[in-house]
mmCIF file of C-alpha atoms and ligand atoms in Angstrom:
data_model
loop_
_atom_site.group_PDB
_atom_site.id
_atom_site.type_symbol
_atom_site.label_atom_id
_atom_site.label_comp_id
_atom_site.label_asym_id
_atom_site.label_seq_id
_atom_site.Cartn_x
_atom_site.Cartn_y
_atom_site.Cartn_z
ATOM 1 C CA UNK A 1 1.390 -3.675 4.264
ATOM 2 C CA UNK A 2 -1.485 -6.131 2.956
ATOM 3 C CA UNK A 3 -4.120 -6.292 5.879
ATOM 4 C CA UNK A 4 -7.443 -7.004 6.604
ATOM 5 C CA UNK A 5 -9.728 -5.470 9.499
ATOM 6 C CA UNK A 6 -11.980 -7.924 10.672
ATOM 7 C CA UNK A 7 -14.703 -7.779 13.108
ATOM 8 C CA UNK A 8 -18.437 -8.143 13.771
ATOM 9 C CA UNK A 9 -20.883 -5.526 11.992
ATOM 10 C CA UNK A 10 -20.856 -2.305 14.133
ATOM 11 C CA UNK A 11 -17.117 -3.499 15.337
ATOM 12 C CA UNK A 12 -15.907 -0.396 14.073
ATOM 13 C CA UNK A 13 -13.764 -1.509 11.024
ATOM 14 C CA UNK A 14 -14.632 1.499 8.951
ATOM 15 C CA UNK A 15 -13.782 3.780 11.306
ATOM 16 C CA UNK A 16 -10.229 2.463 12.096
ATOM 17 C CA UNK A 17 -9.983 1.545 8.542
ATOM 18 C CA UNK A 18 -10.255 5.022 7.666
ATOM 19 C CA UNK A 19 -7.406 6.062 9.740
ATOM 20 C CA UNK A 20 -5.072 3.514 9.134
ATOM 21 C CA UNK A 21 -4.921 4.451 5.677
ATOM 22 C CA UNK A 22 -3.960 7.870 6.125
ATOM 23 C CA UNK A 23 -1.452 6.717 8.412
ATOM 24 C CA UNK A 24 0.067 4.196 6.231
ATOM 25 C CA UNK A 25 -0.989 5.954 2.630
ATOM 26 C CA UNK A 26 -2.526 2.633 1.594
ATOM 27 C CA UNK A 27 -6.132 2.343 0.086
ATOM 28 C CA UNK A 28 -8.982 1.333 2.195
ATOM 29 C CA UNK A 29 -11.105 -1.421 0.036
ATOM 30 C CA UNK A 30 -14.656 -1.633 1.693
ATOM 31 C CA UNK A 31 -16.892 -4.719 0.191
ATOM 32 C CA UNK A 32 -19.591 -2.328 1.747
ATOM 33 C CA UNK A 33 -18.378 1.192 0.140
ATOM 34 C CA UNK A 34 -18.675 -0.474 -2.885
ATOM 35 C CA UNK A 35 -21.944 -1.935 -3.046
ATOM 36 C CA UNK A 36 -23.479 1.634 -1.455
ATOM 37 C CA UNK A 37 -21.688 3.444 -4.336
ATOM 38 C CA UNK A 38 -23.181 1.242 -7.130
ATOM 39 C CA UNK A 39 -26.859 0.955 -5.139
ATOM 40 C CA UNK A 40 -26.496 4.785 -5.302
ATOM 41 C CA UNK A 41 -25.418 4.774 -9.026
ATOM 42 C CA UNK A 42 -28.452 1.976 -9.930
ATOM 43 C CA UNK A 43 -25.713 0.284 -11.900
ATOM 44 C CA UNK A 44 -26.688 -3.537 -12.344
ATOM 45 C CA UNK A 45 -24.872 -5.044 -10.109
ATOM 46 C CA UNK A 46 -25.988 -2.616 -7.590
ATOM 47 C CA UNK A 47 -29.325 -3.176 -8.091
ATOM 48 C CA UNK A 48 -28.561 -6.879 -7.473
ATOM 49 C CA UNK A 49 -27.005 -6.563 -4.059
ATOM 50 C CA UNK A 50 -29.609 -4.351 -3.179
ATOM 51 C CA UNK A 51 -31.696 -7.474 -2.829
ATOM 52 C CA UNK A 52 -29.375 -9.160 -0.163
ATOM 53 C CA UNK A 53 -28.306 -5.653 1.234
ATOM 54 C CA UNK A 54 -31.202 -4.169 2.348
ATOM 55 C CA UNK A 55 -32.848 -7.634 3.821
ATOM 56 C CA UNK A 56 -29.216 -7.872 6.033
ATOM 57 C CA UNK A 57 -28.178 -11.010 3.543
ATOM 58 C CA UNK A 58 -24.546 -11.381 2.463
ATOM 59 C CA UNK A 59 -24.449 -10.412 -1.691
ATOM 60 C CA UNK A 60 -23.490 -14.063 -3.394
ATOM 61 C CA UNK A 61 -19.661 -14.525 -2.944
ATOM 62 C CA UNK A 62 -19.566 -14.473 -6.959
ATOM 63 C CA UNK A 63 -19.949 -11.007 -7.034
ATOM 64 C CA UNK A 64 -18.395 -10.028 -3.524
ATOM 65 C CA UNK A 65 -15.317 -11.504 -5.208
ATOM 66 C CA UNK A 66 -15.328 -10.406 -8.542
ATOM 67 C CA UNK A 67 -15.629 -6.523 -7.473
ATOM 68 C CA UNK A 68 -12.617 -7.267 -5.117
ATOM 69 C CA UNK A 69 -10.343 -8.823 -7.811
ATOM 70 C CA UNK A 70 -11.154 -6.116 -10.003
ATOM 71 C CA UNK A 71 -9.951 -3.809 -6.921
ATOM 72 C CA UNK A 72 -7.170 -5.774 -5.823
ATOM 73 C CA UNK A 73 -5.848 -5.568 -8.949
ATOM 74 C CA UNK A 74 -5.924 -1.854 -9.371
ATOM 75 C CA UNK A 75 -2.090 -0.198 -9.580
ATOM 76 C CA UNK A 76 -2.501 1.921 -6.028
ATOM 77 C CA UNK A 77 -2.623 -1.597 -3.868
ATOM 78 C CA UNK A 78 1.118 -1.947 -4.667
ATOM 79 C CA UNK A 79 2.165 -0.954 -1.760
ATOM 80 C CA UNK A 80 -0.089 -2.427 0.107
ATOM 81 C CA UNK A 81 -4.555 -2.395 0.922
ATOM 82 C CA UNK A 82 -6.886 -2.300 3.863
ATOM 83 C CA UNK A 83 -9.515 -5.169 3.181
ATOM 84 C CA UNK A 84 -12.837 -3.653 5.283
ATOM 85 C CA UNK A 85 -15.985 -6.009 5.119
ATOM 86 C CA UNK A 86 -14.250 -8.997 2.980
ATOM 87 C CA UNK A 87 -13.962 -11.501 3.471
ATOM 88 C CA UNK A 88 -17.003 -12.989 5.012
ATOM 89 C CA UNK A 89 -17.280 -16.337 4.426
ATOM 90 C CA UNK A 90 -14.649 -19.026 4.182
ATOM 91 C CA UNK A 91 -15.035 -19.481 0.334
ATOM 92 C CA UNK A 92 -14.039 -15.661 -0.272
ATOM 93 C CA UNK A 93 -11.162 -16.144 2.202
ATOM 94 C CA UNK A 94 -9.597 -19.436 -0.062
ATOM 95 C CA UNK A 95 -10.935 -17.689 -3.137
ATOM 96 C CA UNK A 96 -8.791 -14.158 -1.705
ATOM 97 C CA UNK A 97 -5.703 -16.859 -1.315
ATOM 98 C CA UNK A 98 -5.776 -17.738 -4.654
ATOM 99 C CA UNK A 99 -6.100 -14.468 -6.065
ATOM 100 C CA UNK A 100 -3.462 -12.806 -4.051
ATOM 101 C CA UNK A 101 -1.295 -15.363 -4.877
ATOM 102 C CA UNK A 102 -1.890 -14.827 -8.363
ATOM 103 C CA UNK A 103 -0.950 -10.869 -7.900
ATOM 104 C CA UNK A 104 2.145 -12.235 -5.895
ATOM 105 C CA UNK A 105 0.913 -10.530 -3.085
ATOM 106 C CA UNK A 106 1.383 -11.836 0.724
ATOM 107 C CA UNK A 107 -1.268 -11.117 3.581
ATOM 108 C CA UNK A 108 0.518 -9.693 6.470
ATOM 109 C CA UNK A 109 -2.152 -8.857 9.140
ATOM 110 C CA UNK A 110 -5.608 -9.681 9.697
ATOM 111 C CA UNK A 111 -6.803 -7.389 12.605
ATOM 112 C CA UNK A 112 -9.864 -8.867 14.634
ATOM 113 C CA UNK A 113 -11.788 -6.041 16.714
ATOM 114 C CA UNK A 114 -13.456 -7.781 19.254
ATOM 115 C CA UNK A 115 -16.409 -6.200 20.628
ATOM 116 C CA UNK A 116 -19.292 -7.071 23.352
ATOM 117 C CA UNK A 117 -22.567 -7.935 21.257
ATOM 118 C CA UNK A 118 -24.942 -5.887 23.363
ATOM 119 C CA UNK A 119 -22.545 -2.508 22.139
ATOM 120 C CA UNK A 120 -22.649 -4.198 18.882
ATOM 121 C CA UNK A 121 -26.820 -3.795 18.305
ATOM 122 C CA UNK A 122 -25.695 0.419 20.542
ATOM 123 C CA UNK A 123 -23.666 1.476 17.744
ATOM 124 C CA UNK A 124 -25.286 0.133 14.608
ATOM 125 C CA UNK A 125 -28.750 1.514 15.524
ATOM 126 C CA UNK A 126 -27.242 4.955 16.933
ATOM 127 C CA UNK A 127 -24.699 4.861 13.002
ATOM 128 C CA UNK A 128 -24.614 8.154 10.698
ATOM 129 C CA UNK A 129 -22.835 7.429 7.854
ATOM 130 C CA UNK A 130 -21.228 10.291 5.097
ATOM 131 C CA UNK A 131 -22.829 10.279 1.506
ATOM 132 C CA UNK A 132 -19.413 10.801 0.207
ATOM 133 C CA UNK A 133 -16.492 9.468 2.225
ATOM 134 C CA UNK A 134 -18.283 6.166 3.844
ATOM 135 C CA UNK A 135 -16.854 7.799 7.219
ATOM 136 C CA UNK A 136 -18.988 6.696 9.881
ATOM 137 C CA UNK A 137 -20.422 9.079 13.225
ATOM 138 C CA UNK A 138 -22.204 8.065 16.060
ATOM 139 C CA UNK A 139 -24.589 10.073 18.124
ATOM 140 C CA UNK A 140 -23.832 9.261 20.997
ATOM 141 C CA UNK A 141 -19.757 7.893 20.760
ATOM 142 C CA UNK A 142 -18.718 9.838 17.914
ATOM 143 C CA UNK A 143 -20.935 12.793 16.564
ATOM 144 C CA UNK A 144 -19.973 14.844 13.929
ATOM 145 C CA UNK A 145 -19.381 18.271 14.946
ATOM 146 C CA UNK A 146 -21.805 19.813 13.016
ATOM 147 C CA UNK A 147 -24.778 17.822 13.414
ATOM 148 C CA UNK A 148 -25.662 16.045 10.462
ATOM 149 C CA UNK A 149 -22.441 17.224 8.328
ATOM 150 C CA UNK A 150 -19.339 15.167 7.829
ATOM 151 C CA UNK A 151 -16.104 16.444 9.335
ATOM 152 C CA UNK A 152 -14.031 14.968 6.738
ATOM 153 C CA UNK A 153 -15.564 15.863 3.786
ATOM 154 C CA UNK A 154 -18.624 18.643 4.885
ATOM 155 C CA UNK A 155 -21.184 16.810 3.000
ATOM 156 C CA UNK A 156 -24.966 15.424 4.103
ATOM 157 C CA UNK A 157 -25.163 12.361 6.862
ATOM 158 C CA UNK A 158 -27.835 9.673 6.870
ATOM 159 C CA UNK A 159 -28.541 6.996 8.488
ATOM 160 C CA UNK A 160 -28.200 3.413 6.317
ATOM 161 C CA UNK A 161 -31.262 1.093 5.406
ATOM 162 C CA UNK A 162 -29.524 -1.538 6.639
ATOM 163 C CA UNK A 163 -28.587 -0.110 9.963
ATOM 164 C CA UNK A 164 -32.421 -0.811 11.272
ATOM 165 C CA UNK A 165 -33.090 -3.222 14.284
ATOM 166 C CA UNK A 166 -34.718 -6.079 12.429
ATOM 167 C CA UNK A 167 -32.114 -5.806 9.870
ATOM 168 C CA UNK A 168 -28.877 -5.693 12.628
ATOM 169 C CA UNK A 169 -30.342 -8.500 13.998
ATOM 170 C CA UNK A 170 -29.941 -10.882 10.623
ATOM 171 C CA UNK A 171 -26.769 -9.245 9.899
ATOM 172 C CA UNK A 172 -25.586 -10.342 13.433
ATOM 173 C CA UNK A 173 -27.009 -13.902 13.494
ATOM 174 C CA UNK A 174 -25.214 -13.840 9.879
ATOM 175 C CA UNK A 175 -21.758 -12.850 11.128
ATOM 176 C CA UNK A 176 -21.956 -15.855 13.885
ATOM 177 C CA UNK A 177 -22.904 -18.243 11.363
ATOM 178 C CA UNK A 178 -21.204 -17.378 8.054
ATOM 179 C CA UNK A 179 -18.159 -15.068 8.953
ATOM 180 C CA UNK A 180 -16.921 -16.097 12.914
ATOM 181 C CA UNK A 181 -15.375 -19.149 11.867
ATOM 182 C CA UNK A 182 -13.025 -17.033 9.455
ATOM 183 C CA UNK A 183 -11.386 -16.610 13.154
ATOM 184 C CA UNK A 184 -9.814 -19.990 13.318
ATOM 185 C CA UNK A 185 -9.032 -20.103 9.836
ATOM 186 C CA UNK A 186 -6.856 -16.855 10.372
ATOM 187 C CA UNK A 187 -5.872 -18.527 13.490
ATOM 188 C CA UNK A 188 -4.548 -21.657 11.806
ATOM 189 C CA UNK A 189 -2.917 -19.665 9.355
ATOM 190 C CA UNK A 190 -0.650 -17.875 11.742
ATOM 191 C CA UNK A 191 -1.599 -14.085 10.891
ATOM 192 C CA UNK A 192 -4.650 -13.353 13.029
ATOM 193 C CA UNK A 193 -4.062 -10.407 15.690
ATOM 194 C CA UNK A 194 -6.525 -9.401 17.838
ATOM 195 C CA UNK A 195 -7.501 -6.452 19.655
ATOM 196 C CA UNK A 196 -10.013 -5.296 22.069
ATOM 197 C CA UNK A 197 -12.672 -3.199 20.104
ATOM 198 C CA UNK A 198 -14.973 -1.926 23.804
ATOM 199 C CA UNK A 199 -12.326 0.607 24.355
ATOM 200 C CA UNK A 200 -12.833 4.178 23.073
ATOM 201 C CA UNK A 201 -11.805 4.590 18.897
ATOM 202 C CA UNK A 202 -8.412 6.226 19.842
ATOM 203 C CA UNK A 203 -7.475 3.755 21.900
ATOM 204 C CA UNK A 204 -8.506 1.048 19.933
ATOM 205 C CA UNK A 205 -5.840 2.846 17.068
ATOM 206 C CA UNK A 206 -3.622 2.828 19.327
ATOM 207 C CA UNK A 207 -3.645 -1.173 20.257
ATOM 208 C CA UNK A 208 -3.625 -2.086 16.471
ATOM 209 C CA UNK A 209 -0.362 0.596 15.463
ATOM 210 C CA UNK A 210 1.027 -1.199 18.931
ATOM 211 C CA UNK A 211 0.030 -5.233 17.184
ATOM 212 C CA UNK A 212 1.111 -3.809 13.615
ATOM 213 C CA UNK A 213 4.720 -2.750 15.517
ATOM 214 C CA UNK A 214 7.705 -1.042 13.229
ATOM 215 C CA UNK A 215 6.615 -2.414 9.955
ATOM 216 C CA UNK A 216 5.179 -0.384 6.808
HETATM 217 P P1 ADP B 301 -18.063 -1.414 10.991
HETATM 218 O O1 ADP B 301 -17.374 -0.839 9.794
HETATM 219 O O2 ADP B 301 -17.264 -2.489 11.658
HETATM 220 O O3 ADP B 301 -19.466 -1.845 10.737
HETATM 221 P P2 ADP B 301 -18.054 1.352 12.001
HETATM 222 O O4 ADP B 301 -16.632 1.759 11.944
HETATM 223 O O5 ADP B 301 -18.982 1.894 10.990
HETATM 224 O O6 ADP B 301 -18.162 -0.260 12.065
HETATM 225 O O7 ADP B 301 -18.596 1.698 13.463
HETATM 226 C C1 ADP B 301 -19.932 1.380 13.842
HETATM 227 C C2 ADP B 301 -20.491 2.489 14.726
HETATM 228 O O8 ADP B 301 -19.818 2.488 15.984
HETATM 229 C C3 ADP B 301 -20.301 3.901 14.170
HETATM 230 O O9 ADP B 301 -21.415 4.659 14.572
HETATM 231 C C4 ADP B 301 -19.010 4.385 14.844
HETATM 232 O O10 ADP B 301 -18.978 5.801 14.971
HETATM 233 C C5 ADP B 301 -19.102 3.709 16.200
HETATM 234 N N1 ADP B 301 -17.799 3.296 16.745
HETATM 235 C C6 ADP B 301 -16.715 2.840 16.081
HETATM 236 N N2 ADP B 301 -15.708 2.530 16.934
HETATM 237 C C7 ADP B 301 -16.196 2.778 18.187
HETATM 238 C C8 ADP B 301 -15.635 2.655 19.509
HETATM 239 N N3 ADP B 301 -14.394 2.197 19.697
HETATM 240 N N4 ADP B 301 -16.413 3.010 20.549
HETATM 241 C C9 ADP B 301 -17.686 3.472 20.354
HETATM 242 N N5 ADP B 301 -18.261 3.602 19.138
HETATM 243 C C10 ADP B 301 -17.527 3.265 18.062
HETATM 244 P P1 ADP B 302 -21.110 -3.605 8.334
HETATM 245 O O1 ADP B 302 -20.948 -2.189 8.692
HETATM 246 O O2 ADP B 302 -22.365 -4.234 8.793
HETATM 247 O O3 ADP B 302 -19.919 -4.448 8.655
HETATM 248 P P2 ADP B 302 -20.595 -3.324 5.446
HETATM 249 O O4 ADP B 302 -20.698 -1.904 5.080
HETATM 250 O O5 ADP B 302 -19.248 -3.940 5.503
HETATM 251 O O6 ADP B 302 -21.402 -3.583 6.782
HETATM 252 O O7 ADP B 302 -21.489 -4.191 4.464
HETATM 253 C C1 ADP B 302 -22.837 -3.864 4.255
HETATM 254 C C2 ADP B 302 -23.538 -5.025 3.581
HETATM 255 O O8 ADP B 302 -22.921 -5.252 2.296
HETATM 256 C C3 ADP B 302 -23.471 -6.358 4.307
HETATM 257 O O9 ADP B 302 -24.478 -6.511 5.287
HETATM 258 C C4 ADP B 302 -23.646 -7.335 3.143
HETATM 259 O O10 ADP B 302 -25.004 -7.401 2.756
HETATM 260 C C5 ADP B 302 -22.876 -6.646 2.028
HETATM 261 N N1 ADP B 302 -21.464 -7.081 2.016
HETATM 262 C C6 ADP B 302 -20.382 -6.345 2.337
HETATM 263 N N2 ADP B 302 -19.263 -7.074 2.239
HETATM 264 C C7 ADP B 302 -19.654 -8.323 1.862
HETATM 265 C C8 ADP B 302 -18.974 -9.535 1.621
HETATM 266 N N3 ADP B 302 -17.636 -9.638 1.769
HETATM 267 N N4 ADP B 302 -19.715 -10.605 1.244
HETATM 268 C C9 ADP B 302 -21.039 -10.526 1.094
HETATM 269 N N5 ADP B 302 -21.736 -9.417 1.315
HETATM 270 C C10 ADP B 302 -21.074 -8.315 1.711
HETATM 271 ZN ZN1 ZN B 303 -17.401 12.671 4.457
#
Protein backbone atom coordinates (compact mmCIF):
# COMPACT_ATOMS: atom_id res chain seq x y z
CA UNK A 1 0.00 0.00 0.00
CA UNK A 2 1.60 3.42 -1.32
CA UNK A 3 0.22 6.21 1.09
CA UNK A 4 0.83 9.41 2.30
CA UNK A 5 -0.17 10.96 5.84
CA UNK A 6 -0.94 14.39 5.48
CA UNK A 7 -1.78 16.97 7.93
CA UNK A 8 -0.83 20.29 9.54
CA UNK A 9 2.53 20.40 11.69
CA UNK A 10 1.69 18.99 15.19
CA UNK A 11 -1.32 16.93 13.30
CA UNK A 12 0.18 13.94 14.55
CA UNK A 13 1.50 12.24 11.31
CA UNK A 14 4.55 10.81 12.96
CA UNK A 15 2.88 9.32 15.50
CA UNK A 16 0.27 7.39 13.39
CA UNK A 17 2.90 6.99 10.85
CA UNK A 18 4.82 5.06 13.19
CA UNK A 19 2.14 2.61 13.81
CA UNK A 20 0.87 2.07 10.59
CA UNK A 21 4.02 0.72 9.55
CA UNK A 22 4.27 -1.90 11.98
CA UNK A 23 0.89 -2.78 11.17
CA UNK A 24 1.31 -3.01 7.54
CA UNK A 25 5.36 -3.89 7.56
CA UNK A 26 5.89 -1.00 5.16
CA UNK A 27 8.64 1.74 5.71
CA UNK A 28 7.78 5.02 7.16
CA UNK A 29 9.69 7.83 4.88
CA UNK A 30 9.76 11.13 7.02
CA UNK A 31 11.06 14.35 4.86
CA UNK A 32 11.64 15.47 8.58
CA UNK A 33 13.55 12.18 9.98
CA UNK A 34 15.73 12.74 7.35
CA UNK A 35 16.84 16.15 7.52
CA UNK A 36 17.25 15.67 11.67
CA UNK A 37 19.47 12.63 10.90
CA UNK A 38 21.81 14.50 8.47
CA UNK A 39 21.63 18.01 10.76
CA UNK A 40 22.78 15.51 13.46
CA UNK A 41 25.47 13.90 11.18
CA UNK A 42 26.69 17.72 9.87
CA UNK A 43 26.66 16.10 6.46
CA UNK A 44 26.29 18.95 3.73
CA UNK A 45 23.15 18.81 2.91
CA UNK A 46 22.24 18.84 6.47
CA UNK A 47 23.94 21.72 7.19
CA UNK A 48 21.95 23.33 4.34
CA UNK A 49 18.48 22.61 5.60
CA UNK A 50 19.54 23.61 8.82
CA UNK A 51 19.19 27.12 7.47
CA UNK A 52 15.41 26.76 6.51
CA UNK A 53 14.83 24.21 9.43
CA UNK A 54 15.60 25.90 12.33
CA UNK A 55 14.00 29.48 11.09
CA UNK A 56 10.48 27.17 10.47
CA UNK A 57 11.18 27.61 6.41
CA UNK A 58 10.41 24.70 4.08
CA UNK A 59 14.19 23.23 2.75
CA UNK A 60 14.10 24.19 -1.28
CA UNK A 61 11.92 21.49 -3.02
CA UNK A 62 15.30 20.56 -4.98
CA UNK A 63 16.59 18.89 -2.21
CA UNK A 64 13.24 17.81 -0.39
CA UNK A 65 12.88 15.85 -3.63
CA UNK A 66 16.05 14.55 -4.42
CA UNK A 67 16.46 12.81 -0.80
CA UNK A 68 12.93 11.31 -1.48
CA UNK A 69 13.75 9.83 -4.94
CA UNK A 70 16.79 8.49 -3.60
CA UNK A 71 14.36 6.85 -0.83
CA UNK A 72 11.62 5.97 -2.96
CA UNK A 73 13.76 4.16 -4.89
CA UNK A 74 15.29 2.03 -2.22
CA UNK A 75 14.31 -2.01 -2.66
CA UNK A 76 12.12 -2.16 0.87
CA UNK A 77 9.27 0.37 -0.71
CA UNK A 78 8.22 -2.58 -2.94
CA UNK A 79 5.60 -3.39 -1.19
CA UNK A 80 4.55 -0.37 -0.46
CA UNK A 81 5.80 3.34 1.83
CA UNK A 82 4.35 5.74 4.32
CA UNK A 83 5.19 9.33 2.89
CA UNK A 84 5.31 11.55 6.47
CA UNK A 85 6.09 15.36 5.91
CA UNK A 86 6.24 15.24 1.85
CA UNK A 87 4.93 16.53 0.05
CA UNK A 88 4.49 20.11 0.94
CA UNK A 89 4.08 22.11 -1.79
CA UNK A 90 2.33 21.49 -5.07
CA UNK A 91 5.62 21.27 -7.14
CA UNK A 92 6.87 18.19 -4.93
CA UNK A 93 3.38 16.67 -5.29
CA UNK A 94 3.61 16.83 -9.58
CA UNK A 95 7.33 16.28 -9.18
CA UNK A 96 6.27 12.85 -6.68
CA UNK A 97 3.78 12.00 -9.85
CA UNK A 98 6.37 11.88 -12.12
CA UNK A 99 8.71 10.00 -10.18
CA UNK A 100 6.36 7.36 -9.02
CA UNK A 101 5.34 6.91 -12.29
CA UNK A 102 8.72 6.37 -13.34
CA UNK A 103 9.13 3.47 -10.48
CA UNK A 104 5.67 2.18 -11.84
CA UNK A 105 4.34 2.77 -8.64
CA UNK A 106 0.51 3.91 -7.97
CA UNK A 107 -0.54 6.20 -4.91
CA UNK A 108 -3.33 4.56 -3.16
CA UNK A 109 -4.18 6.76 -0.09
CA UNK A 110 -3.41 10.10 0.99
CA UNK A 111 -4.66 10.34 4.67
CA UNK A 112 -5.50 14.04 5.82
CA UNK A 113 -5.57 14.39 9.80
CA UNK A 114 -7.53 17.23 10.41
CA UNK A 115 -6.93 18.97 13.53
CA UNK A 116 -8.26 22.32 15.40
CA UNK A 117 -5.33 25.00 15.09
CA UNK A 118 -5.46 26.16 18.68
CA UNK A 119 -4.43 22.08 19.66
CA UNK A 120 -2.14 22.46 16.82
CA UNK A 121 0.28 25.44 18.59
CA UNK A 122 -0.81 22.61 22.44
CA UNK A 123 1.00 19.82 21.03
CA UNK A 124 3.95 21.24 19.14
CA UNK A 125 5.10 23.41 22.10
CA UNK A 126 4.30 20.54 24.79
CA UNK A 127 6.50 17.76 21.73
CA UNK A 128 9.43 15.36 23.08
CA UNK A 129 10.85 13.77 20.39
CA UNK A 130 13.36 10.30 20.56
CA UNK A 131 17.10 10.86 19.46
CA UNK A 132 16.88 7.57 17.80
CA UNK A 133 13.49 6.40 16.54
CA UNK A 134 11.89 10.04 15.56
CA UNK A 135 8.90 8.66 17.86
CA UNK A 136 7.24 11.53 19.21
CA UNK A 137 5.75 12.00 23.27
CA UNK A 138 3.81 14.58 24.63
CA UNK A 139 3.71 15.76 28.18
CA UNK A 140 0.69 16.20 28.64
CA UNK A 141 -1.29 13.68 25.78
CA UNK A 142 1.27 11.17 25.44
CA UNK A 143 4.28 10.98 27.96
CA UNK A 144 6.72 8.52 27.84
CA UNK A 145 6.65 6.31 30.71
CA UNK A 146 9.81 6.98 31.96
CA UNK A 147 10.15 10.56 31.88
CA UNK A 148 12.49 11.67 29.44
CA UNK A 149 13.27 8.00 27.95
CA UNK A 150 11.72 6.59 24.84
CA UNK A 151 9.43 3.59 25.20
CA UNK A 152 10.28 2.24 21.93
CA UNK A 153 13.72 2.36 21.81
CA UNK A 154 14.96 3.45 25.75
CA UNK A 155 17.11 6.14 24.50
CA UNK A 156 17.39 10.17 25.56
CA UNK A 157 14.20 12.63 24.65
CA UNK A 158 14.53 16.29 23.72
CA UNK A 159 12.65 18.70 22.76
CA UNK A 160 13.25 20.02 18.81
CA UNK A 161 14.64 23.59 17.87
CA UNK A 162 12.03 23.95 15.74
CA UNK A 163 9.25 23.06 18.07
CA UNK A 164 9.58 26.79 19.77
CA UNK A 165 6.58 29.30 19.68
CA UNK A 166 7.99 31.84 17.27
CA UNK A 167 9.11 29.09 15.14
CA UNK A 168 5.41 27.00 15.22
CA UNK A 169 4.02 30.04 14.36
CA UNK A 170 5.98 30.39 10.72
CA UNK A 171 5.72 26.78 10.29
CA UNK A 172 1.88 27.18 10.68
CA UNK A 173 1.36 30.34 8.58
CA UNK A 174 3.66 28.14 6.11
CA UNK A 175 1.41 25.08 6.03
CA UNK A 176 -1.76 27.50 5.17
CA UNK A 177 0.06 29.10 2.50
CA UNK A 178 2.39 26.57 0.83
CA UNK A 179 1.01 23.02 1.76
CA UNK A 180 -3.19 23.42 2.40
CA UNK A 181 -3.91 23.70 -1.10
CA UNK A 182 -2.24 20.14 -1.64
CA UNK A 183 -5.95 19.34 -0.19
CA UNK A 184 -7.81 20.04 -3.36
CA UNK A 185 -5.23 18.77 -5.48
CA UNK A 186 -5.63 15.30 -3.64
CA UNK A 187 -9.21 16.10 -3.80
CA UNK A 188 -9.32 16.47 -7.58
CA UNK A 189 -7.34 13.54 -7.94
CA UNK A 190 -9.80 11.20 -6.35
CA UNK A 191 -7.50 9.64 -3.47
CA UNK A 192 -7.77 12.09 -0.58
CA UNK A 193 -9.38 10.49 2.73
CA UNK A 194 -9.83 12.33 5.58
CA UNK A 195 -10.05 11.80 9.13
CA UNK A 196 -10.65 13.64 12.25
CA UNK A 197 -7.19 14.18 14.00
CA UNK A 198 -8.94 16.05 17.75
CA UNK A 199 -9.78 12.61 18.85
CA UNK A 200 -7.39 10.73 21.17
CA UNK A 201 -4.16 8.82 19.01
CA UNK A 202 -5.94 5.38 19.30
CA UNK A 203 -8.84 6.45 18.03
CA UNK A 204 -7.55 8.41 15.43
CA UNK A 205 -5.73 4.68 14.28
CA UNK A 206 -8.61 3.38 14.45
CA UNK A 207 -10.61 5.86 11.85
CA UNK A 208 -7.69 5.59 9.29
CA UNK A 209 -7.43 1.26 9.48
CA UNK A 210 -11.52 1.87 9.23
CA UNK A 211 -10.84 4.60 5.70
CA UNK A 212 -7.85 2.20 4.59
CA UNK A 213 -10.70 -0.89 4.82
CA UNK A 214 -9.53 -4.71 3.76
CA UNK A 215 -6.70 -3.73 1.56
CA UNK A 216 -2.79 -4.37 2.18
P1 LIG B 1 3.42 15.61 13.17
O1 LIG B 1 4.31 14.49 12.73
O2 LIG B 1 2.18 15.72 12.33
O3 LIG B 1 4.11 16.93 13.30
P2 LIG B 1 3.40 14.24 15.77
O4 LIG B 1 2.96 12.87 15.46
O5 LIG B 1 4.83 14.47 16.08
O6 LIG B 1 2.90 15.26 14.62
O7 LIG B 1 2.50 14.78 16.98
C1 LIG B 1 2.66 16.10 17.48
C2 LIG B 1 2.49 16.10 19.00
O8 LIG B 1 1.14 15.82 19.33
C3 LIG B 1 3.31 15.03 19.72
O9 LIG B 1 3.69 15.57 20.97
C4 LIG B 1 2.33 13.87 19.88
O10 LIG B 1 2.64 13.06 21.02
C5 LIG B 1 1.01 14.60 20.07
N1 LIG B 1 -0.14 13.90 19.47
C6 LIG B 1 -0.18 13.16 18.35
N2 LIG B 1 -1.44 12.71 18.11
C7 LIG B 1 -2.21 13.21 19.11
C8 LIG B 1 -3.62 13.10 19.43
N3 LIG B 1 -4.45 12.41 18.65
N4 LIG B 1 -4.05 13.73 20.54
C9 LIG B 1 -3.19 14.45 21.33
N5 LIG B 1 -1.87 14.59 21.07
C10 LIG B 1 -1.38 13.97 19.98
P1 LIG C 1 6.32 18.75 11.46
O1 LIG C 1 6.38 17.89 12.66
O2 LIG C 1 6.28 20.20 11.73
O3 LIG C 1 5.27 18.34 10.48
P2 LIG C 1 8.63 17.59 10.05
O4 LIG C 1 9.42 16.79 11.00
O5 LIG C 1 7.81 16.87 9.04
O6 LIG C 1 7.77 18.65 10.84
O7 LIG C 1 9.59 18.59 9.28
C1 LIG C 1 10.45 19.44 9.99
C2 LIG C 1 10.97 20.52 9.07
O8 LIG C 1 11.72 19.90 8.01
C3 LIG C 1 9.92 21.37 8.38
O9 LIG C 1 9.48 22.46 9.16
C4 LIG C 1 10.68 21.83 7.13
O10 LIG C 1 11.58 22.87 7.46
C5 LIG C 1 11.50 20.60 6.79
N1 LIG C 1 10.77 19.71 5.86
C6 LIG C 1 10.25 18.50 6.13
N2 LIG C 1 9.63 18.00 5.05
C7 LIG C 1 9.73 18.94 4.08
C8 LIG C 1 9.27 19.04 2.75
N3 LIG C 1 8.54 18.06 2.18
N4 LIG C 1 9.59 20.16 2.05
C9 LIG C 1 10.31 21.14 2.60
N5 LIG C 1 10.77 21.11 3.84
C10 LIG C 1 10.48 20.04 4.60
ZN1 LIG D 1 12.97 5.77 20.46
Amino acid sequence: MNLILFGAPGAGKGTQALELAKSYQIPHISTGDMFRQAMAKHTPMGEEAAKYINKGHLVPDDVTIGIVKERLSNSDCQNGFILDGFPRTIFQAESLEILLQELNKKLDYVIQIDVAQDALIQRLTGRRMCKRCGASYHIIHRPSKVEGICDECGSELYIRKDDNLESVQVRLETYLLQTKPLIEYYQKKGCLVTVDGNQDIKKVFADIQCKLGDKK
